[in-house]
Amino acid sequence: MISPVKSAVRVLEILEYFKREQAPRSLKELCTALDYPQSSSTVLLKNLIALGYLSYDRSTRLYFPTLRVSALGDWISHALFGQGEIFEIMRDAHSATGETVSIALQNDVYLQYIRVIQSTHALRFHTEEGSMRPLTLSATGWMLMSQLDDKSVEKLVRRANIATPAKDDRQPLELMMQRVAQARVDGATYAENIPLLGGGTVCVLLPVKVQGRAVALGMGGAVERIRPNRERYTDLLRQLAASLKP
């Protein structure tokens, strides 16, 4: 038997796997993709079926999540973002540019992408909803830190660097303080090749807070598109942000 803690982790990994695949999958496919032993996976899947979170087709031997899974999180968007005005401006930004558009919140020393609309361009970078990265490694993180005082920013930068495994990815404190100070002046941030080589990002803060936390609206894509459109994209995000009622 696998431990209760490991079981909990695997349940989440299985649900995330189906989110990526968006199609029924067999036990073998699931075990291969997630590198799970078949014996314990069989027990875990049977438990999820018994709880009503997975369905199983005996004729095809395929598993697929039930609507009970989606019901788990249906209330969260409403609780966090009200009637959905934030999602509407995300769609407006995406329709106008075709670039990846995201909203993000601070989660400890990380930024977390809460909602993402993926780019429709052929050359694009994929950002997974729910994924996190250190606040220091994104223009979005700099924007989120801009609404904090310098002492708090310094603590976050030091802790984020400790949490960043690759030494080359750790950002100098002085540089980060400059970036955050500039974000306060501009009311926007822009970055190239961080965290992804060849990528560019523009970001603004929204005039609303979620559970007391700042909300960042960002747009990203290939730097060859973002750079020449930097001012236009930034102005667009500012206009959309201004349309929200605090």
mmCIF file of N, CA, C and O in Angstrom, residues 123-177:
data_model
loop_
_atom_site.group_PDB
_atom_site.id
_atom_site.type_symbol
_atom_site.label_atom_id
_atom_site.label_comp_id
_atom_site.label_asym_id
_atom_site.label_seq_id
_atom_site.Cartn_x
_atom_site.Cartn_y
_atom_site.Cartn_z
ATOM 1 N N LEU A 123 3.943 30.618 -33.059
ATOM 2 C CA LEU A 123 5.101 30.647 -32.167
ATOM 3 C C LEU A 123 4.645 31.187 -30.817
ATOM 4 O O LEU A 123 4.300 32.359 -30.693
ATOM 5 N N ARG A 124 4.623 30.318 -29.807
ATOM 6 C CA ARG A 124 4.095 30.725 -28.512
ATOM 7 C C ARG A 124 4.723 29.896 -27.403
ATOM 8 O O ARG A 124 5.344 28.868 -27.643
ATOM 9 N N PHE A 125 4.527 30.363 -26.179
ATOM 10 C CA PHE A 125 4.977 29.657 -24.987
ATOM 11 C C PHE A 125 3.747 29.264 -24.174
ATOM 12 O O PHE A 125 2.813 30.047 -24.055
ATOM 13 N N HIS A 126 3.769 28.057 -23.649
ATOM 14 C CA HIS A 126 2.606 27.562 -22.905
ATOM 15 C C HIS A 126 2.788 27.824 -21.415
ATOM 16 O O HIS A 126 3.806 27.468 -20.830
ATOM 17 N N THR A 127 1.797 28.463 -20.807
ATOM 18 C CA THR A 127 1.789 28.705 -19.370
ATOM 19 C C THR A 127 0.637 27.924 -18.752
ATOM 20 O O THR A 127 -0.519 28.129 -19.124
ATOM 21 N N GLU A 128 0.947 27.048 -17.839
ATOM 22 C CA GLU A 128 -0.054 26.179 -17.240
ATOM 23 C C GLU A 128 -0.798 26.901 -16.121
ATOM 24 O O GLU A 128 -0.181 27.537 -15.260
ATOM 25 N N GLU A 129 -2.127 26.826 -16.120
ATOM 26 C CA GLU A 129 -2.899 27.378 -15.014
ATOM 27 C C GLU A 129 -2.502 26.675 -13.718
ATOM 28 O O GLU A 129 -2.357 25.462 -13.675
ATOM 29 N N GLY A 130 -2.343 27.469 -12.678
ATOM 30 C CA GLY A 130 -1.972 26.918 -11.383
ATOM 31 C C GLY A 130 -0.468 26.817 -11.173
ATOM 32 O O GLY A 130 -0.015 26.602 -10.041
ATOM 33 N N SER A 131 0.310 26.971 -12.246
ATOM 34 C CA SER A 131 1.764 26.860 -12.115
ATOM 35 C C SER A 131 2.326 28.070 -11.374
ATOM 36 O O SER A 131 1.710 29.139 -11.325
ATOM 37 N N MET A 132 3.486 27.873 -10.792
ATOM 38 C CA MET A 132 4.119 28.932 -9.998
ATOM 39 C C MET A 132 5.579 29.101 -10.413
ATOM 40 O O MET A 132 6.209 28.173 -10.902
ATOM 41 N N ARG A 133 6.089 30.301 -10.190
ATOM 42 C CA ARG A 133 7.516 30.565 -10.351
ATOM 43 C C ARG A 133 7.901 31.654 -9.359
ATOM 44 O O ARG A 133 7.041 32.438 -8.922
ATOM 45 N N PRO A 134 9.188 31.724 -8.983
ATOM 46 C CA PRO A 134 9.611 32.754 -8.029
ATOM 47 C C PRO A 134 9.243 34.158 -8.509
ATOM 48 O O PRO A 134 9.299 34.449 -9.701
ATOM 49 N N LEU A 135 8.860 35.012 -7.575
ATOM 50 C CA LEU A 135 8.477 36.384 -7.907
ATOM 51 C C LEU A 135 9.578 37.126 -8.655
ATOM 52 O O LEU A 135 9.298 38.036 -9.439
ATOM 53 N N THR A 136 10.813 36.731 -8.414
ATOM 54 C CA THR A 136 11.953 37.417 -9.025
ATOM 55 C C THR A 136 12.136 37.083 -10.499
ATOM 56 O O THR A 136 12.839 37.800 -11.212
ATOM 57 N N LEU A 137 11.489 36.006 -10.973
ATOM 58 C CA LEU A 137 11.769 35.519 -12.327
ATOM 59 C C LEU A 137 10.658 35.816 -13.326
ATOM 60 O O LEU A 137 10.432 35.052 -14.254
ATOM 61 N N SER A 138 9.999 36.950 -13.147
ATOM 62 C CA SER A 138 8.947 37.331 -14.082
ATOM 63 C C SER A 138 8.595 38.794 -13.884
ATOM 64 O O SER A 138 8.579 39.297 -12.753
ATOM 65 N N ALA A 139 8.273 39.477 -14.985
ATOM 66 C CA ALA A 139 7.783 40.847 -14.894
ATOM 67 C C ALA A 139 6.509 40.892 -14.062
ATOM 68 O O ALA A 139 6.225 41.893 -13.392
ATOM 69 N N THR A 140 5.737 39.811 -14.097
ATOM 70 C CA THR A 140 4.520 39.735 -13.297
ATOM 71 C C THR A 140 4.849 39.763 -11.808
ATOM 72 O O THR A 140 4.182 40.437 -11.021
ATOM 73 N N GLY A 141 5.889 39.051 -11.423
ATOM 74 C CA GLY A 141 6.319 39.060 -10.027
ATOM 75 C C GLY A 141 6.801 40.425 -9.586
ATOM 76 O O GLY A 141 6.505 40.869 -8.466
ATOM 77 N N TRP A 142 7.540 41.114 -10.451
ATOM 78 C CA TRP A 142 8.006 42.460 -10.114
ATOM 79 C C TRP A 142 6.821 43.398 -9.904
ATOM 80 O O TRP A 142 6.823 44.232 -9.005
ATOM 81 N N MET A 143 5.798 43.229 -10.755
ATOM 82 C CA MET A 143 4.610 44.072 -10.650
ATOM 83 C C MET A 143 3.887 43.819 -9.335
ATOM 84 O O MET A 143 3.441 44.759 -8.667
ATOM 85 N N LEU A 144 3.775 42.557 -8.955
ATOM 86 C CA LEU A 144 3.106 42.226 -7.698
ATOM 87 C C LEU A 144 3.870 42.780 -6.496
ATOM 88 O O LEU A 144 3.263 43.231 -5.521
ATOM 89 N N MET A 145 5.190 42.762 -6.563
ATOM 90 C CA MET A 145 5.985 43.281 -5.453
ATOM 91 C C MET A 145 5.981 44.796 -5.380
ATOM 92 O O MET A 145 6.305 45.377 -4.342
ATOM 93 N N SER A 146 5.600 45.455 -6.472
ATOM 94 C CA SER A 146 5.668 46.922 -6.517
ATOM 95 C C SER A 146 4.709 47.582 -5.532
ATOM 96 O O SER A 146 4.905 48.747 -5.175
ATOM 97 N N GLN A 147 3.693 46.867 -5.078
ATOM 98 C CA GLN A 147 2.751 47.469 -4.144
ATOM 99 C C GLN A 147 3.142 47.217 -2.684
ATOM 100 O O GLN A 147 2.417 47.586 -1.763
ATOM 101 N N LEU A 148 4.336 46.645 -2.485
ATOM 102 C CA LEU A 148 4.867 46.418 -1.148
ATOM 103 C C LEU A 148 5.953 47.440 -0.820
ATOM 104 O O LEU A 148 6.552 48.042 -1.719
ATOM 105 N N ASP A 149 6.237 47.626 0.464
ATOM 106 C CA ASP A 149 7.320 48.542 0.840
ATOM 107 C C ASP A 149 8.667 47.873 0.605
ATOM 108 O O ASP A 149 8.759 46.649 0.456
ATOM 109 N N ASP A 150 9.711 48.682 0.585
ATOM 110 C CA ASP A 150 11.053 48.184 0.252
ATOM 111 C C ASP A 150 11.525 47.080 1.194
ATOM 112 O O ASP A 150 12.171 46.117 0.758
ATOM 113 N N LYS A 151 11.205 47.203 2.470
ATOM 114 C CA LYS A 151 11.648 46.202 3.434
ATOM 115 C C LYS A 151 11.019 44.848 3.127
ATOM 116 O O LYS A 151 11.700 43.807 3.164
ATOM 117 N N SER A 152 9.739 44.864 2.788
ATOM 118 C CA SER A 152 9.053 43.614 2.452
ATOM 119 C C SER A 152 9.582 43.028 1.157
ATOM 120 O O SER A 152 9.747 41.810 1.029
ATOM 121 N N VAL A 153 9.863 43.909 0.172
ATOM 122 C CA VAL A 153 10.411 43.450 -1.102
ATOM 123 C C VAL A 153 11.765 42.788 -0.888
ATOM 124 O O VAL A 153 12.049 41.716 -1.444
ATOM 125 N N GLU A 154 12.611 43.413 -0.083
ATOM 126 C CA GLU A 154 13.939 42.852 0.174
ATOM 127 C C GLU A 154 13.839 41.457 0.782
ATOM 128 O O GLU A 154 14.549 40.529 0.366
ATOM 129 N N LYS A 155 12.937 41.278 1.736
ATOM 130 C CA LYS A 155 12.767 39.966 2.361
ATOM 131 C C LYS A 155 12.288 38.935 1.334
ATOM 132 O O LYS A 155 12.779 37.798 1.305
ATOM 133 N N LEU A 156 11.346 39.345 0.489
ATOM 134 C CA LEU A 156 10.823 38.423 -0.522
ATOM 135 C C LEU A 156 11.903 38.018 -1.521
ATOM 136 O O LEU A 156 11.993 36.852 -1.916
ATOM 137 N N VAL A 157 12.711 38.981 -1.949
ATOM 138 C CA VAL A 157 13.767 38.684 -2.920
ATOM 139 C C VAL A 157 14.763 37.696 -2.332
ATOM 140 O O VAL A 157 15.164 36.720 -2.984
ATOM 141 N N ARG A 158 15.170 37.930 -1.091
ATOM 142 C CA ARG A 158 16.140 37.032 -0.447
ATOM 143 C C ARG A 158 15.545 35.622 -0.319
ATOM 144 O O ARG A 158 16.220 34.628 -0.596
ATOM 145 N N ARG A 159 14.291 35.536 0.095
ATOM 146 C CA ARG A 159 13.661 34.222 0.265
ATOM 147 C C ARG A 159 13.411 33.555 -1.086
ATOM 148 O O ARG A 159 13.530 32.327 -1.223
ATOM 149 N N ALA A 160 13.047 34.354 -2.086
ATOM 150 C CA ALA A 160 12.821 33.787 -3.428
ATOM 151 C C ALA A 160 14.113 33.226 -4.002
ATOM 152 O O ALA A 160 14.113 32.174 -4.655
ATOM 153 N N ASN A 161 15.216 33.903 -3.752
ATOM 154 C CA ASN A 161 16.508 33.408 -4.235
ATOM 155 C C ASN A 161 16.886 32.098 -3.547
ATOM 156 O O ASN A 161 17.447 31.195 -4.175
ATOM 157 N N ILE A 162 16.558 31.985 -2.274
ATOM 158 C CA ILE A 162 16.822 30.727 -1.555
ATOM 159 C C ILE A 162 15.986 29.601 -2.147
ATOM 160 O O ILE A 162 16.446 28.458 -2.267
ATOM 161 N N ALA A 163 14.754 29.937 -2.562
ATOM 162 C CA ALA A 163 13.844 28.929 -3.113
ATOM 163 C C ALA A 163 14.107 28.622 -4.585
ATOM 164 O O ALA A 163 13.466 27.735 -5.156
ATOM 165 N N THR A 164 15.039 29.348 -5.203
ATOM 166 C CA THR A 164 15.364 29.144 -6.620
ATOM 167 C C THR A 164 16.536 28.172 -6.735
ATOM 168 O O THR A 164 17.655 28.496 -6.336
ATOM 169 N N PRO A 165 16.305 26.969 -7.253
ATOM 170 C CA PRO A 165 17.361 25.942 -7.266
ATOM 171 C C PRO A 165 18.593 26.329 -8.074
ATOM 172 O O PRO A 165 19.720 26.124 -7.623
ATOM 173 N N ALA A 166 18.396 26.865 -9.282
ATOM 174 C CA ALA A 166 19.529 27.175 -10.156
ATOM 175 C C ALA A 166 20.189 28.485 -9.738
ATOM 176 O O ALA A 166 19.541 29.542 -9.698
ATOM 177 N N LYS A 167 21.467 28.417 -9.450
ATOM 178 C CA LYS A 167 22.191 29.592 -8.982
ATOM 179 C C LYS A 167 22.133 30.732 -9.990
ATOM 180 O O LYS A 167 21.999 31.903 -9.622
ATOM 181 N N ASP A 168 22.202 30.404 -11.275
ATOM 182 C CA ASP A 168 22.199 31.437 -12.320
ATOM 183 C C ASP A 168 20.861 32.169 -12.408
ATOM 184 O O ASP A 168 20.783 33.261 -12.984
ATOM 185 N N ASP A 169 19.798 31.557 -11.864
ATOM 186 C CA ASP A 169 18.480 32.177 -11.912
ATOM 187 C C ASP A 169 18.234 33.114 -10.731
ATOM 188 O O ASP A 169 17.225 33.839 -10.715
ATOM 189 N N ARG A 170 19.100 33.093 -9.750
ATOM 190 C CA ARG A 170 18.926 33.959 -8.587
ATOM 191 C C ARG A 170 19.266 35.398 -8.966
ATOM 192 O O ARG A 170 20.290 35.652 -9.587
ATOM 193 N N GLN A 171 18.380 36.299 -8.602
ATOM 194 C CA GLN A 171 18.488 37.681 -9.043
ATOM 195 C C GLN A 171 19.167 38.562 -7.990
ATOM 196 O O GLN A 171 18.842 38.473 -6.798
ATOM 197 N N PRO A 172 20.103 39.429 -8.406
ATOM 198 C CA PRO A 172 20.779 40.336 -7.462
ATOM 199 C C PRO A 172 19.765 41.247 -6.769
ATOM 200 O O PRO A 172 18.850 41.778 -7.412
ATOM 201 N N LEU A 173 19.927 41.431 -5.485
ATOM 202 C CA LEU A 173 18.997 42.250 -4.707
ATOM 203 C C LEU A 173 18.920 43.674 -5.255
ATOM 204 O O LEU A 173 17.819 44.228 -5.412
ATOM 205 N N GLU A 174 20.058 44.275 -5.545
ATOM 206 C CA GLU A 174 20.067 45.657 -6.027
ATOM 207 C C GLU A 174 19.293 45.793 -7.340
ATOM 208 O O GLU A 174 18.515 46.736 -7.521
ATOM 209 N N LEU A 175 19.484 44.838 -8.247
ATOM 210 C CA LEU A 175 18.766 44.864 -9.519
ATOM 211 C C LEU A 175 17.266 44.720 -9.297
ATOM 212 O O LEU A 175 16.463 45.415 -9.944
ATOM 213 N N MET A 176 16.873 43.833 -8.394
ATOM 214 C CA MET A 176 15.460 43.626 -8.144
ATOM 215 C C MET A 176 14.818 44.857 -7.534
ATOM 216 O O MET A 176 13.681 45.219 -7.872
ATOM 217 N N MET A 177 15.529 45.528 -6.630
ATOM 218 C CA MET A 177 14.984 46.736 -6.036
ATOM 219 C C MET A 177 14.789 47.813 -7.102
ATOM 220 O O MET A 177 13.813 48.577 -7.059
#
